[in-house]
Short mmCIF file of C-alpha atoms in Angstrom, two decimals:
data_model
loop_
_atom_site.label_atom_id
_atom_site.label_comp_id
_atom_site.label_asym_id
_atom_site.label_seq_id
_atom_site.Cartn_x
_atom_site.Cartn_y
_atom_site.Cartn_z
CA MET A 811 -6.94 4.59 -23.44
CA ARG A 812 -4.85 2.60 -22.11
CA THR A 813 -5.72 0.10 -19.09
CA HIS A 814 -2.90 -1.40 -17.04
CA SER A 815 -3.15 -4.85 -16.02
CA ASN A 816 -1.37 -6.39 -12.95
CA SER A 817 -1.10 -10.10 -12.69
CA ARG A 818 -0.80 -10.72 -8.79
CA THR A 819 -4.20 -9.02 -8.34
CA PRO A 820 -5.94 -12.22 -9.66
CA MET A 821 -3.88 -14.30 -7.77
CA ALA A 822 -4.27 -11.81 -4.32
CA LEU A 823 -7.88 -11.87 -4.96
CA LYS A 824 -8.43 -15.78 -5.28
CA GLY A 825 -6.43 -16.02 -2.15
CA MET A 826 -8.76 -13.74 -0.44
CA LEU A 827 -11.94 -15.65 -1.62
CA VAL A 828 -10.71 -18.88 -0.45
CA ALA A 829 -9.42 -17.55 2.80
CA LEU A 830 -12.93 -16.16 3.45
CA ALA A 831 -14.70 -19.40 2.06
CA THR A 832 -12.38 -21.26 4.78
CA ILE A 833 -13.79 -19.37 7.54
CA CYS A 834 -17.42 -18.15 6.49
CA VAL A 835 -17.99 -22.40 5.82
CA PRO A 836 -17.61 -24.66 8.93
CA ALA A 837 -16.39 -27.61 8.81
CA VAL A 838 -19.18 -30.46 9.19
CA ALA A 839 -17.94 -33.07 12.16
CA GLY A 840 -17.71 -36.52 10.93
CA ALA A 841 -19.38 -35.45 7.36
CA VAL A 842 -18.16 -37.83 4.43
CA VAL A 843 -18.24 -37.13 1.03
CA THR A 844 -18.56 -39.78 -0.98
CA ASP A 845 -18.06 -40.10 -5.08
CA VAL A 846 -19.24 -42.71 -7.73
CA GLN A 847 -18.89 -42.87 -11.77
CA GLY A 848 -20.39 -44.34 -14.06
CA GLY A 849 -20.16 -44.66 -18.10
CA PRO A 850 -23.11 -44.02 -20.58
CA ILE A 851 -26.62 -44.26 -19.42
CA GLN A 852 -27.71 -48.47 -20.14
CA SER A 853 -31.70 -47.83 -19.11
CA ILE A 854 -34.06 -45.63 -18.26
CA LYS A 855 -37.51 -46.30 -16.47
CA ILE A 856 -39.54 -44.31 -15.63
CA LEU A 857 -42.90 -44.67 -13.59
CA ARG A 858 -45.63 -41.71 -13.29
CA ASN A 859 -48.49 -41.89 -11.10
CA PRO A 860 -51.28 -39.11 -11.24
CA ASP A 861 -53.07 -40.53 -8.14
CA ALA A 862 -52.82 -38.94 -4.27
CA ALA A 863 -52.18 -41.35 -1.01
CA SER A 864 -51.27 -40.40 2.69
CA THR A 865 -49.77 -41.26 5.69
CA SER A 866 -49.75 -40.70 9.22
CA SER A 867 -47.18 -43.59 9.70
CA THR A 868 -44.02 -42.90 11.72
CA THR A 869 -42.22 -45.82 10.18
CA PHE A 870 -41.39 -46.40 6.75
CA GLN A 871 -43.96 -47.68 4.63
CA ASP A 872 -43.71 -48.07 0.63
CA VAL A 873 -45.27 -45.21 -1.15
CA PRO A 874 -48.33 -46.71 -3.03
CA GLY A 875 -47.14 -46.70 -6.77
CA GLY A 876 -43.84 -46.32 -5.90
CA THR A 877 -42.13 -49.92 -6.32
CA THR A 878 -40.37 -51.26 -9.63
CA ASN A 879 -38.72 -54.16 -10.25
CA LEU A 880 -35.33 -53.70 -11.77
CA LYS A 881 -33.23 -56.42 -13.59
CA ILE A 882 -29.32 -56.07 -13.16
CA LYS A 883 -27.54 -57.40 -16.02
CA GLN A 884 -24.09 -57.05 -15.22
CA ASP A 885 -21.80 -56.54 -11.43
CA ASN A 886 -21.22 -52.82 -10.74
CA THR A 887 -23.72 -51.16 -12.21
CA LEU A 888 -24.57 -47.72 -10.79
CA VAL A 889 -28.42 -46.89 -10.58
CA THR A 890 -29.65 -43.16 -9.87
CA VAL A 891 -32.95 -42.86 -9.01
CA ARG A 892 -35.19 -39.72 -8.73
CA PHE A 893 -38.12 -39.18 -6.94
CA SER A 894 -40.41 -36.01 -7.59
CA ALA A 895 -43.75 -35.17 -6.40
CA GLU A 896 -46.42 -32.56 -5.14
CA SER A 897 -46.08 -32.81 -1.11
CA GLN A 898 -48.42 -31.90 1.48
CA CYS A 899 -46.42 -32.26 5.25
CA SER A 900 -49.24 -30.99 7.90
CA GLY A 901 -50.54 -31.25 11.56
CA GLY A 902 -48.88 -31.38 14.88
CA THR A 903 -46.38 -29.46 15.76
CA PRO A 904 -44.73 -26.59 13.36
CA GLY A 905 -41.22 -27.97 12.42
CA ASN A 906 -42.02 -31.54 12.15
CA TRP A 907 -41.18 -33.15 9.09
CA CYS A 908 -41.96 -35.64 6.30
CA SER A 909 -39.58 -38.07 5.33
CA VAL A 910 -38.74 -40.09 1.89
CA ARG A 911 -36.04 -42.63 1.04
CA ILE A 912 -35.33 -45.15 -1.99
CA VAL A 913 -34.42 -48.65 -1.14
CA ALA A 914 -33.52 -51.80 -3.16
CA GLU A 915 -35.04 -54.86 -1.88
CA ARG A 916 -32.81 -58.33 -3.03
CA ASN A 917 -34.49 -61.74 -1.10
CA GLY A 918 -36.44 -59.37 1.22
CA VAL A 919 -33.34 -57.43 2.40
CA GLU A 920 -33.37 -53.54 1.96
CA GLU A 921 -30.40 -51.26 1.51
CA GLU A 922 -31.04 -47.66 1.53
CA LEU A 923 -29.69 -45.92 -1.64
CA ARG A 924 -27.03 -42.72 -1.10
CA PRO A 925 -26.56 -40.94 0.90
CA ASN A 926 -28.56 -42.91 3.69
CA SER A 927 -30.26 -40.22 5.63
CA GLY A 928 -33.24 -42.60 6.73
CA SER A 929 -35.55 -40.46 8.69
CA ASP A 930 -33.04 -37.75 8.79
CA PHE A 931 -33.95 -36.25 5.58
CA ALA A 932 -36.86 -33.84 5.06
CA PHE A 933 -38.63 -34.13 2.04
CA ASP A 934 -41.36 -31.60 3.22
CA SER A 935 -41.73 -30.17 6.62
CA VAL A 936 -45.09 -28.62 8.79
CA GLU A 937 -45.41 -25.02 9.17
CA SER A 938 -46.48 -22.39 11.19
CA GLY A 939 -49.43 -22.83 12.46
CA GLY A 940 -49.44 -26.62 11.96
CA ASP A 941 -50.63 -25.78 8.04
CA GLY A 942 -48.70 -27.55 4.98
CA PHE A 943 -48.89 -26.14 1.55
CA TRP A 944 -48.52 -27.84 -1.37
CA THR A 945 -44.93 -27.54 -2.96
CA SER A 946 -42.67 -29.69 -5.40
CA ALA A 947 -40.18 -31.87 -3.63
CA SER A 948 -38.24 -34.16 -5.02
CA VAL A 949 -34.77 -36.46 -3.88
CA ASP A 950 -32.04 -38.03 -5.93
CA ARG A 951 -29.91 -41.28 -4.57
CA SER A 952 -27.79 -43.69 -5.86
CA ILE A 953 -26.16 -46.95 -5.39
CA VAL A 954 -23.70 -49.32 -7.34
CA LEU A 955 -25.75 -52.94 -7.24
CA ALA A 956 -24.31 -56.73 -8.14
CA LYS A 957 -25.98 -58.66 -11.16
CA GLY A 958 -29.89 -59.56 -9.81
CA LYS A 959 -32.82 -58.81 -9.56
CA TYR A 960 -34.01 -55.92 -7.37
CA LYS A 961 -37.02 -54.05 -6.51
CA ILE A 962 -36.60 -50.49 -6.24
CA LYS A 963 -38.82 -48.81 -3.39
CA VAL A 964 -39.67 -45.30 -2.87
CA GLN A 965 -40.46 -45.17 1.14
CA TRP A 966 -42.28 -42.23 3.25
CA ALA A 967 -42.56 -41.52 7.03
CA THR A 968 -43.95 -38.79 9.34
CA THR A 969 -41.56 -37.59 12.60
CA SER A 970 -44.96 -37.77 14.20
CA GLY A 971 -48.16 -39.56 14.43
CA SER A 972 -50.17 -36.21 14.26
CA THR A 973 -48.67 -35.23 11.43
CA THR A 974 -50.36 -36.24 7.77
CA PHE A 975 -48.19 -36.88 4.72
CA ARG A 976 -49.67 -36.76 1.43
CA LEU A 977 -48.45 -36.73 -2.18
CA ASP A 978 -49.57 -37.02 -5.88
CA ASP A 979 -48.46 -36.42 -9.37
CA SER A 980 -45.52 -38.51 -8.51
CA SER A 981 -43.13 -39.24 -11.09
CA LEU A 982 -39.98 -42.11 -10.42
CA THR A 983 -37.08 -41.93 -12.74
CA ILE A 984 -34.32 -45.32 -12.57
CA GLU A 985 -31.08 -45.19 -14.71
CA THR A 986 -28.58 -47.25 -14.70
CA ALA A 987 -25.01 -47.05 -15.96
CA ILE A 988 -21.73 -49.50 -15.54
CA SER A 989 -19.83 -48.08 -12.44
CA THR A 990 -16.39 -46.65 -13.64
CA GLU A 991 -15.03 -46.96 -10.29
#
């Protein structure tokens, strides 16, 4: 059997897909995508915590067992931090959420890692009826730091004082590499 190939078809199909993507994906006003790159990983540090903890604080507080010291040996070091845990966000109005952020503290000054969403980042949320089901959740953030001594801290908060945020079996992974930017 002989098949016929038309070299214009793939280009036409590609053009249609680009047009569909343009129509179907709305632009987000004011959204700024940033890019950072690094070389080979220089170090990896992992904190593992099997203990559970809870909060109902509406202001960011340090997660118990979620703080570690980090010494940056060279300027322009890219630091990538991942935090994962079993999470339960319950109580209050369905749709309330529980937030996590990661900060680098130096000389008492905290700087949130990127993207720096503050309490706008929903790590978990209250289900209908106010129940919270256990889920595995994670967040990944990064920052370029100068040479020095830092504390890397995972912090948590709720959007309502009637909401309880519970974390268990967490893991905090920190990787460093020299930024190539």
